[in-house]
Amino acid sequence: MKKETICVQSGTYHDLATRGVNTPIFTSSSFEYLEREDCPYPRYFNTPNQEAVVRKLCALEGAEDGVLFSSGMAAISTAILACAGATDHVVMLDALYGGTHAFATDTFDRFGIRYSFVATNADAVAQALTPGTKAIVIESPTNPLLRIIDIRRVAEVAKRRGITTIFDNTFATPINQTPLALGIDVVVHSGTKYMGGHSDLCCGVVLTSKERAGQIRAMARHLGGSLNATTCYLLERSLKTLALRVERQTCNALRIAEFLAGHNAVRNVNYPGLPGFIGHKIASTQMTGFGAMLSFELNQGVRQADFLHRLQIIRPAVSLGGVETLICAPAETSHAKISADERRRIGVTDDLLRLSVGIENVDDLINDLKQALNDK
Ligand SMILES: *Cc1c(COP(=O)(O)O)cnc(C)c1O
């Protein structure tokens, strides 16, 4: 089955009692245990609603098994703690999502986990490996500069040395990129973003082999970040339109990136789909679409605050991946806790604006940007 079909059809719980076409919401946290081996319990990650969504997500990412969490960070932290402990070493990109970055710097010392942060390229990752390295944590495209890393090369180097690769695929979604097919061991997502897609739920997911999912589920049962049945249902409903939404968002983003790149009030448009973009070549070999996130800087002549206030459709708001187009200044939001010097070093200038492109009519979006850029 192709992805559009998987989104709609895979994983649905067939309710023999009513023969309704949707997975019912099973509210129970208590189930009878006689004559059954694997008694469901929400924190055991094995209720009917959790399992239905996991089956759909497995089909989309090409995974054998998966674990559904109450947030993206629950998924990421549990996956890392399941494969690295005291004295182990973990290699991470310095461009990782802020929460993942902070998880390492705030807690790894306490757990005795050693770690290195490296630039977003496969050579830097390879050079940072030590005999004690147990895991490599990467993402591509990165936030907010959309940097691209050669996924196949990282996976190859790691496989040769028996190191587990963990890949945050939130930005690309399985519609535009399937890292497991490129050799990655474990894919994680913040389902809060494109998978939920309507800016109204919080969840996360790990997708991997049967064996690794078993190890991660065992750790998850200790840490306890499970997802409730109602949110499972909302997520399952949202996933039915994931392909439709992401395909439209991706088309809109390319049009907007081209418009911005040709506007004299704008410089440095970061979008993997632009042929002149630094990561375009590698992205073309590992993404089927270039995603719906982009960033850009305004020229000196346009004041950022004025520009943001002039926008009438596009809303200045944090988070991403919903049906509505959102804009934010990473220096004031996702990267606000990082020092100004460090922000400059990693390329996140005060001028940088990040756009999460929605499903609206693209001409309406471009006209909104146009009037906000040109108005002096
Ligand atoms: C939002 C986000 C996360 C964290 O997910 P939560 O659901 O907020 O816990 C992780 N990685 C990326 C790339 C994200 O955008």
CSV table of C-alpha atoms in Angstrom, one decimal, residues 3-376:
chain,number,residue,atom,x,y,z
A,3,LYS,CA,1.3,6.1,2.1
A,4,GLU,CA,-2.0,7.9,1.4
A,5,THR,CA,-3.8,4.5,1.8
A,6,ILE,CA,-1.8,3.5,4.8
A,7,CYS,CA,-2.8,6.7,6.5
A,8,VAL,CA,-6.4,5.9,6.1
A,9,GLN,CA,-6.5,2.1,6.4
A,10,SER,CA,-3.7,0.7,8.5
A,11,GLY,CA,-4.1,-0.2,12.2
A,12,THR,CA,-7.8,0.4,12.6
A,13,TYR,CA,-9.3,-1.7,15.3
A,14,HIS,CA,-12.2,-3.7,13.8
A,15,ASP,CA,-15.0,-3.5,16.3
A,16,LEU,CA,-16.9,-6.7,15.8
A,17,ALA,CA,-19.6,-5.7,18.3
A,18,THR,CA,-20.9,-2.7,16.3
A,19,ARG,CA,-19.0,-3.1,12.9
A,20,GLY,CA,-18.4,0.7,13.0
A,21,VAL,CA,-15.6,1.8,10.7
A,22,ASN,CA,-13.6,3.7,13.3
A,23,THR,CA,-11.5,2.5,16.3
A,24,PRO,CA,-13.7,3.0,19.4
A,25,ILE,CA,-12.2,4.8,22.4
A,26,PHE,CA,-11.6,2.1,25.0
A,27,THR,CA,-11.8,3.9,28.3
A,28,SER,CA,-10.8,1.1,30.7
A,29,SER,CA,-7.7,1.2,32.8
A,30,SER,CA,-8.7,-2.2,34.3
A,31,PHE,CA,-9.1,-5.4,32.3
A,32,GLU,CA,-9.9,-8.9,33.3
A,33,TYR,CA,-6.8,-11.1,33.5
A,34,LEU,CA,-8.0,-14.7,33.6
A,35,GLU,CA,-6.9,-16.9,30.6
A,36,ARG,CA,-4.9,-14.2,28.9
A,37,GLU,CA,-1.1,-13.6,28.8
A,38,ASP,CA,-0.6,-9.9,28.0
A,39,CYS,CA,-3.2,-8.1,30.1
A,40,PRO,CA,-3.7,-4.5,28.9
A,41,TYR,CA,-2.8,-1.6,31.2
A,42,PRO,CA,-2.2,2.0,30.0
A,43,ARG,CA,1.3,2.3,31.4
A,44,TYR,CA,2.2,-1.1,29.9
A,45,PHE,CA,1.8,0.5,26.5
A,46,ASN,CA,-0.5,-2.3,25.3
A,47,THR,CA,-4.1,-1.0,25.3
A,48,PRO,CA,-6.2,-1.4,22.1
A,49,ASN,CA,-6.1,2.3,21.3
A,50,GLN,CA,-2.3,2.5,21.8
A,51,GLU,CA,-1.8,-0.6,19.7
A,52,ALA,CA,-4.1,0.6,16.8
A,53,VAL,CA,-2.1,3.9,16.4
A,54,VAL,CA,1.2,2.1,16.7
A,55,ARG,CA,0.3,-0.3,13.9
A,56,LYS,CA,-0.6,2.7,11.6
A,57,LEU,CA,2.7,4.5,12.5
A,58,CYS,CA,4.7,1.3,11.9
A,59,ALA,CA,3.3,0.9,8.5
A,60,LEU,CA,4.1,4.5,7.6
A,61,GLU,CA,7.7,4.4,8.8
A,62,GLY,CA,8.4,0.8,7.8
A,63,ALA,CA,9.0,-0.3,11.4
A,64,GLU,CA,8.3,-3.7,13.0
A,65,ASP,CA,7.1,-2.3,16.3
A,66,GLY,CA,6.8,1.0,18.2
A,67,VAL,CA,5.9,2.6,21.5
A,68,LEU,CA,3.5,5.6,21.8
A,69,PHE,CA,4.3,8.3,24.4
A,70,SER,CA,2.6,11.3,26.1
A,71,SER,CA,5.1,13.7,24.5
A,72,GLY,CA,8.0,13.8,22.0
A,73,MET,CA,10.4,14.3,24.9
A,74,ALA,CA,9.1,11.3,26.7
A,75,ALA,CA,9.8,9.3,23.5
A,76,ILE,CA,13.3,10.7,23.0
A,77,SER,CA,14.4,10.6,26.7
A,78,THR,CA,13.1,7.0,27.1
A,79,ALA,CA,14.8,5.8,23.8
A,80,ILE,CA,18.2,7.3,24.8
A,81,LEU,CA,18.0,5.9,28.4
A,82,ALA,CA,17.1,2.5,27.0
A,83,CYS,CA,20.4,2.3,25.2
A,84,ALA,CA,22.9,4.3,27.2
A,85,GLY,CA,23.8,4.2,30.9
A,86,ALA,CA,26.7,5.0,33.3
A,87,THR,CA,30.1,5.2,31.5
A,88,ASP,CA,28.5,4.9,28.1
A,89,HIS,CA,29.2,7.7,25.5
A,90,VAL,CA,26.5,9.4,23.3
A,91,VAL,CA,27.2,11.5,20.2
A,92,MET,CA,24.7,14.2,19.5
A,93,LEU,CA,24.3,17.1,16.9
A,94,ASP,CA,24.6,20.5,18.5
A,95,ALA,CA,21.7,21.5,16.3
A,96,LEU,CA,19.3,19.0,17.9
A,97,TYR,CA,15.9,20.2,19.1
A,98,GLY,CA,16.4,22.4,22.2
A,99,GLY,CA,14.7,20.0,24.6
A,100,THR,CA,16.9,17.1,23.5
A,101,HIS,CA,20.0,19.3,23.8
A,102,ALA,CA,18.9,20.4,27.3
A,103,PHE,CA,18.1,16.8,28.3
A,104,ALA,CA,21.8,15.9,27.8
A,105,THR,CA,23.4,19.0,29.3
A,106,ASP,CA,21.0,19.0,32.4
A,107,THR,CA,20.9,15.3,33.3
A,108,PHE,CA,23.6,13.1,31.6
A,109,ASP,CA,26.3,14.0,34.2
A,110,ARG,CA,24.0,12.8,36.9
A,111,PHE,CA,23.4,9.5,35.1
A,112,GLY,CA,27.1,9.1,34.4
A,113,ILE,CA,26.5,9.2,30.7
A,114,ARG,CA,29.3,10.9,28.7
A,115,TYR,CA,28.4,12.9,25.6
A,116,SER,CA,29.9,15.0,22.7
A,117,PHE,CA,28.1,17.6,20.7
A,118,VAL,CA,29.1,17.8,17.0
A,119,ALA,CA,28.3,19.8,13.9
A,120,THR,CA,25.6,18.6,11.4
A,121,ASN,CA,27.8,16.5,9.1
A,122,ALA,CA,28.6,12.8,8.9
A,123,ASP,CA,32.4,13.3,9.2
A,124,ALA,CA,32.0,15.2,12.5
A,125,VAL,CA,29.9,12.4,13.8
A,126,ALA,CA,32.4,9.7,12.8
A,127,GLN,CA,35.3,11.7,14.3
A,128,ALA,CA,33.5,12.0,17.7
A,129,LEU,CA,33.0,8.2,18.1
A,130,THR,CA,34.9,6.5,21.0
A,131,PRO,CA,35.2,2.8,22.0
A,132,GLY,CA,32.5,3.6,24.6
A,133,THR,CA,30.0,5.2,22.2
A,134,LYS,CA,26.6,3.4,22.5
A,135,ALA,CA,24.3,5.8,20.6
A,136,ILE,CA,24.3,8.6,18.0
A,137,VAL,CA,21.3,11.0,18.1
A,138,ILE,CA,20.7,13.1,15.0
A,139,GLU,CA,18.0,14.9,13.1
A,140,SER,CA,17.6,16.3,9.6
A,141,PRO,CA,16.5,18.8,8.5
A,142,THR,CA,17.5,20.6,11.7
A,143,ASN,CA,15.7,23.4,13.5
A,144,PRO,CA,15.7,26.3,12.6
A,145,LEU,CA,18.4,26.3,9.9
A,146,LEU,CA,17.2,23.2,8.0
A,147,ARG,CA,20.7,21.8,7.9
A,148,ILE,CA,20.9,18.3,6.2
A,149,ILE,CA,23.1,15.4,7.3
A,150,ASP,CA,23.9,12.4,5.1
A,151,ILE,CA,21.7,9.8,6.8
A,152,ARG,CA,23.1,6.7,4.9
A,153,ARG,CA,26.7,7.6,5.8
A,154,VAL,CA,26.0,8.1,9.6
A,155,ALA,CA,24.0,4.8,9.6
A,156,GLU,CA,26.9,3.0,7.8
A,157,VAL,CA,29.6,4.2,10.2
A,158,ALA,CA,27.4,3.3,13.2
A,159,LYS,CA,26.5,-0.2,11.9
A,160,ARG,CA,30.1,-1.1,11.4
A,161,ARG,CA,30.8,-0.3,15.1
A,162,GLY,CA,27.6,-1.7,16.6
A,163,ILE,CA,26.4,1.7,17.7
A,164,THR,CA,22.6,2.5,17.9
A,165,THR,CA,21.4,5.4,15.7
A,166,ILE,CA,18.4,7.4,17.0
A,167,PHE,CA,16.8,9.8,14.5
A,168,ASP,CA,14.3,12.5,15.2
A,169,ASN,CA,12.1,12.6,12.1
A,170,THR,CA,9.6,15.2,13.3
A,171,PHE,CA,10.4,17.8,10.7
A,172,ALA,CA,10.3,15.6,7.6
A,173,THR,CA,7.5,13.2,8.7
A,174,PRO,CA,7.3,9.7,7.2
A,175,ILE,CA,5.6,11.2,4.2
A,176,ASN,CA,8.8,13.0,3.1
A,177,GLN,CA,11.5,10.8,4.7
A,178,THR,CA,11.8,7.2,6.1
A,179,PRO,CA,15.2,6.9,7.9
A,180,LEU,CA,14.7,3.2,8.8
A,181,ALA,CA,14.9,2.5,5.1
A,182,LEU,CA,18.2,4.4,5.0
A,183,GLY,CA,19.8,2.2,7.8
A,184,ILE,CA,18.8,4.1,10.9
A,185,ASP,CA,17.9,1.9,14.0
A,186,VAL,CA,15.4,4.0,15.9
A,187,VAL,CA,13.1,6.7,14.7
A,188,VAL,CA,11.5,9.1,17.1
A,189,HIS,CA,8.8,11.8,16.6
A,190,SER,CA,7.2,14.6,18.4
A,191,GLY,CA,3.7,13.6,17.4
A,192,THR,CA,2.6,17.0,18.7
A,193,LYS,CA,3.6,18.5,15.4
A,194,TYR,CA,2.7,17.1,12.0
A,195,MET,CA,1.2,13.9,13.2
A,196,GLY,CA,-1.3,15.6,15.5
A,197,GLY,CA,-1.4,18.4,12.9
A,198,HIS,CA,-4.0,20.6,14.4
A,199,SER,CA,-2.1,22.2,17.3
A,200,ASP,CA,-4.3,20.5,19.8
A,201,LEU,CA,-2.5,17.5,21.3
A,202,CYS,CA,0.8,16.4,22.7
A,203,CYS,CA,2.4,13.0,22.0
A,204,GLY,CA,5.5,11.2,20.9
A,205,VAL,CA,6.5,7.9,19.3
A,206,VAL,CA,9.4,5.5,18.9
A,207,LEU,CA,9.5,3.2,15.8
A,208,THR,CA,12.1,0.5,15.4
A,209,SER,CA,12.7,-3.3,15.3
A,210,LYS,CA,10.8,-5.7,17.4
A,211,GLU,CA,13.8,-6.4,19.7
A,212,ARG,CA,14.7,-2.7,20.3
A,213,ALA,CA,11.0,-1.8,20.8
A,214,GLY,CA,10.9,-4.4,23.5
A,215,GLN,CA,13.9,-2.9,25.3
A,216,ILE,CA,12.5,0.6,25.0
A,217,ARG,CA,9.0,-0.5,26.2
A,218,ALA,CA,10.6,-2.1,29.2
A,219,MET,CA,12.3,1.3,30.1
A,220,ALA,CA,9.1,3.1,29.3
A,221,ARG,CA,7.2,1.0,31.8
A,222,HIS,CA,9.6,2.3,34.5
A,223,LEU,CA,9.5,6.0,33.4
A,224,GLY,CA,5.7,5.8,32.7
A,225,GLY,CA,5.1,8.4,29.9
A,226,SER,CA,2.1,6.6,28.3
A,227,LEU,CA,-0.6,8.2,26.2
A,228,ASN,CA,-4.3,8.2,27.2
A,229,ALA,CA,-7.0,6.6,25.0
A,230,THR,CA,-8.8,9.9,24.0
A,231,THR,CA,-5.5,11.4,22.7
A,232,CYS,CA,-4.7,8.1,20.9
A,233,TYR,CA,-8.1,8.4,19.2
A,234,LEU,CA,-7.4,12.1,18.2
A,235,LEU,CA,-4.0,11.1,16.9
A,236,GLU,CA,-5.4,8.2,14.9
A,237,ARG,CA,-8.0,10.5,13.4
A,238,SER,CA,-5.3,13.1,12.5
A,239,LEU,CA,-3.1,10.5,10.9
A,240,LYS,CA,-5.7,9.7,8.3
A,241,THR,CA,-5.0,13.1,6.7
A,242,LEU,CA,-1.2,13.2,7.3
A,243,ALA,CA,-0.3,12.5,3.7
A,244,LEU,CA,-2.8,15.0,2.3
A,245,ARG,CA,-1.8,17.7,4.8
A,246,VAL,CA,2.0,17.2,4.4
A,247,GLU,CA,1.9,17.0,0.6
A,248,ARG,CA,-0.1,20.3,0.5
A,249,GLN,CA,2.2,21.9,3.1
A,250,THR,CA,5.3,20.8,1.2
A,251,CYS,CA,4.0,22.3,-2.1
A,252,ASN,CA,3.1,25.5,-0.3
A,253,ALA,CA,6.5,25.7,1.3
A,254,LEU,CA,8.4,25.4,-2.0
A,255,ARG,CA,6.3,28.2,-3.5
A,256,ILE,CA,6.9,30.5,-0.5
A,257,ALA,CA,10.6,29.7,-0.4
A,258,GLU,CA,10.9,30.7,-4.0
A,259,PHE,CA,8.9,33.9,-3.4
A,260,LEU,CA,11.1,34.9,-0.4
A,261,ALA,CA,14.3,34.0,-2.2
A,262,GLY,CA,13.3,36.5,-5.0
A,263,HIS,CA,12.3,39.3,-2.7
A,264,ASN,CA,14.8,42.2,-2.1
A,265,ALA,CA,13.8,42.7,1.5
A,266,VAL,CA,14.8,39.1,2.3
A,267,ARG,CA,18.2,37.4,2.6
A,268,ASN,CA,19.3,33.8,3.3
A,269,VAL,CA,16.3,31.6,2.7
A,270,ASN,CA,16.9,28.2,4.3
A,271,TYR,CA,14.9,25.6,2.5
A,272,PRO,CA,16.2,22.2,1.4
A,273,GLY,CA,14.1,22.4,-1.8
A,274,LEU,CA,15.9,25.4,-3.2
A,275,PRO,CA,18.6,24.2,-5.7
A,276,GLY,CA,21.1,26.8,-4.3
A,277,PHE,CA,20.7,25.6,-0.7
A,278,ILE,CA,23.7,24.1,1.0
A,279,GLY,CA,22.0,20.8,1.8
A,280,HIS,CA,19.9,20.5,-1.4
A,281,LYS,CA,22.0,17.7,-3.0
A,282,ILE,CA,22.0,15.3,-0.1
A,283,ALA,CA,18.4,16.1,0.8
A,284,SER,CA,17.4,15.1,-2.8
A,285,THR,CA,18.9,11.6,-2.2
A,286,GLN,CA,17.1,11.0,1.1
A,287,MET,CA,13.9,13.0,1.1
A,288,THR,CA,10.9,12.4,-1.3
A,289,GLY,CA,9.7,15.9,-0.5
A,290,PHE,CA,11.5,18.8,1.1
A,291,GLY,CA,9.1,19.4,4.0
A,292,ALA,CA,7.1,22.5,5.1
A,293,MET,CA,9.6,24.2,7.5
A,294,LEU,CA,11.8,27.1,6.3
A,295,SER,CA,13.6,30.0,7.7
A,296,PHE,CA,14.9,33.4,6.5
A,297,GLU,CA,16.3,36.7,7.5
A,298,LEU,CA,14.9,40.2,6.8
A,299,ASN,CA,17.2,42.9,5.3
A,300,GLN,CA,18.1,45.8,7.6
A,301,GLY,CA,15.4,48.0,6.1
A,302,VAL,CA,12.5,46.0,7.6
A,303,ARG,CA,12.0,46.0,11.3
A,304,GLN,CA,11.1,42.5,12.5
A,305,ALA,CA,8.5,43.6,15.0
A,306,ASP,CA,6.7,45.8,12.4
A,307,PHE,CA,6.8,42.9,9.9
A,308,LEU,CA,5.3,40.5,12.4
A,309,HIS,CA,2.6,43.0,13.4
A,310,ARG,CA,1.6,43.6,9.8
A,311,LEU,CA,1.0,39.9,9.0
A,312,GLN,CA,-2.8,39.3,8.9
A,313,ILE,CA,-3.1,35.5,8.2
A,314,ILE,CA,0.2,34.1,9.4
A,315,ARG,CA,0.3,34.1,13.2
A,316,PRO,CA,3.4,34.7,15.3
A,317,ALA,CA,3.3,31.6,17.5
A,318,VAL,CA,5.5,28.8,18.8
A,319,SER,CA,5.4,25.2,17.8
A,320,LEU,CA,4.9,23.9,14.3
A,321,GLY,CA,3.3,21.3,12.0
A,322,GLY,CA,-0.3,22.4,12.3
A,323,VAL,CA,-2.7,23.2,9.4
A,324,GLU,CA,-2.3,26.9,10.1
A,325,THR,CA,0.8,28.8,9.0
A,326,LEU,CA,2.9,30.1,12.0
A,327,ILE,CA,6.0,32.3,12.2
A,328,CYS,CA,8.4,32.8,15.1
A,329,ALA,CA,11.8,34.3,15.9
A,330,PRO,CA,13.9,31.4,17.3
A,331,ALA,CA,16.2,33.8,19.1
A,332,GLU,CA,13.1,34.8,21.2
A,333,THR,CA,11.4,31.5,21.4
A,334,SER,CA,13.1,28.0,21.0
A,335,HIS,CA,16.6,29.4,21.4
A,336,ALA,CA,15.9,32.1,24.0
A,337,LYS,CA,17.7,30.2,26.8
A,338,ILE,CA,21.0,30.0,24.8
A,339,SER,CA,23.5,32.8,25.2
A,340,ALA,CA,23.6,35.5,22.4
A,341,ASP,CA,27.3,34.4,21.6
A,342,GLU,CA,26.4,30.8,21.3
A,343,ARG,CA,23.4,31.6,19.1
A,344,ARG,CA,25.6,33.6,16.8
A,345,ARG,CA,28.1,30.7,16.7
A,346,ILE,CA,25.4,28.3,15.5
A,347,GLY,CA,23.9,30.7,13.0
A,348,VAL,CA,20.7,31.6,14.9
A,349,THR,CA,20.8,35.4,14.4
A,350,ASP,CA,18.3,37.8,16.0
A,351,ASP,CA,17.0,38.5,12.5
A,352,LEU,CA,16.1,34.9,11.8
A,353,LEU,CA,12.5,34.0,11.3
A,354,ARG,CA,11.1,30.4,11.1
A,355,LEU,CA,8.0,29.6,9.1
A,356,SER,CA,5.8,26.5,9.6
A,357,VAL,CA,3.8,26.4,6.5
A,358,GLY,CA,0.2,25.3,6.7
A,359,ILE,CA,-2.5,24.1,4.3
A,360,GLU,CA,-4.1,27.4,3.4
A,361,ASN,CA,-4.2,28.7,-0.2
A,362,VAL,CA,-0.6,29.5,-1.1
A,363,ASP,CA,-1.5,32.8,-2.9
A,364,ASP,CA,-3.2,34.1,0.2
A,365,LEU,CA,0.0,33.3,2.2
A,366,ILE,CA,2.3,34.9,-0.3
A,367,ASN,CA,0.1,38.0,-0.5
A,368,ASP,CA,0.2,38.3,3.3
A,369,LEU,CA,4.0,38.1,3.3
A,370,LYS,CA,4.1,40.5,0.4
A,371,GLN,CA,2.1,43.3,2.0
A,372,ALA,CA,4.0,42.8,5.3
A,373,LEU,CA,7.4,43.0,3.6
A,374,ASN,CA,6.6,46.0,1.4
A,375,ASP,CA,4.7,48.2,3.8
A,376,LYS,CA,7.3,50.6,5.2
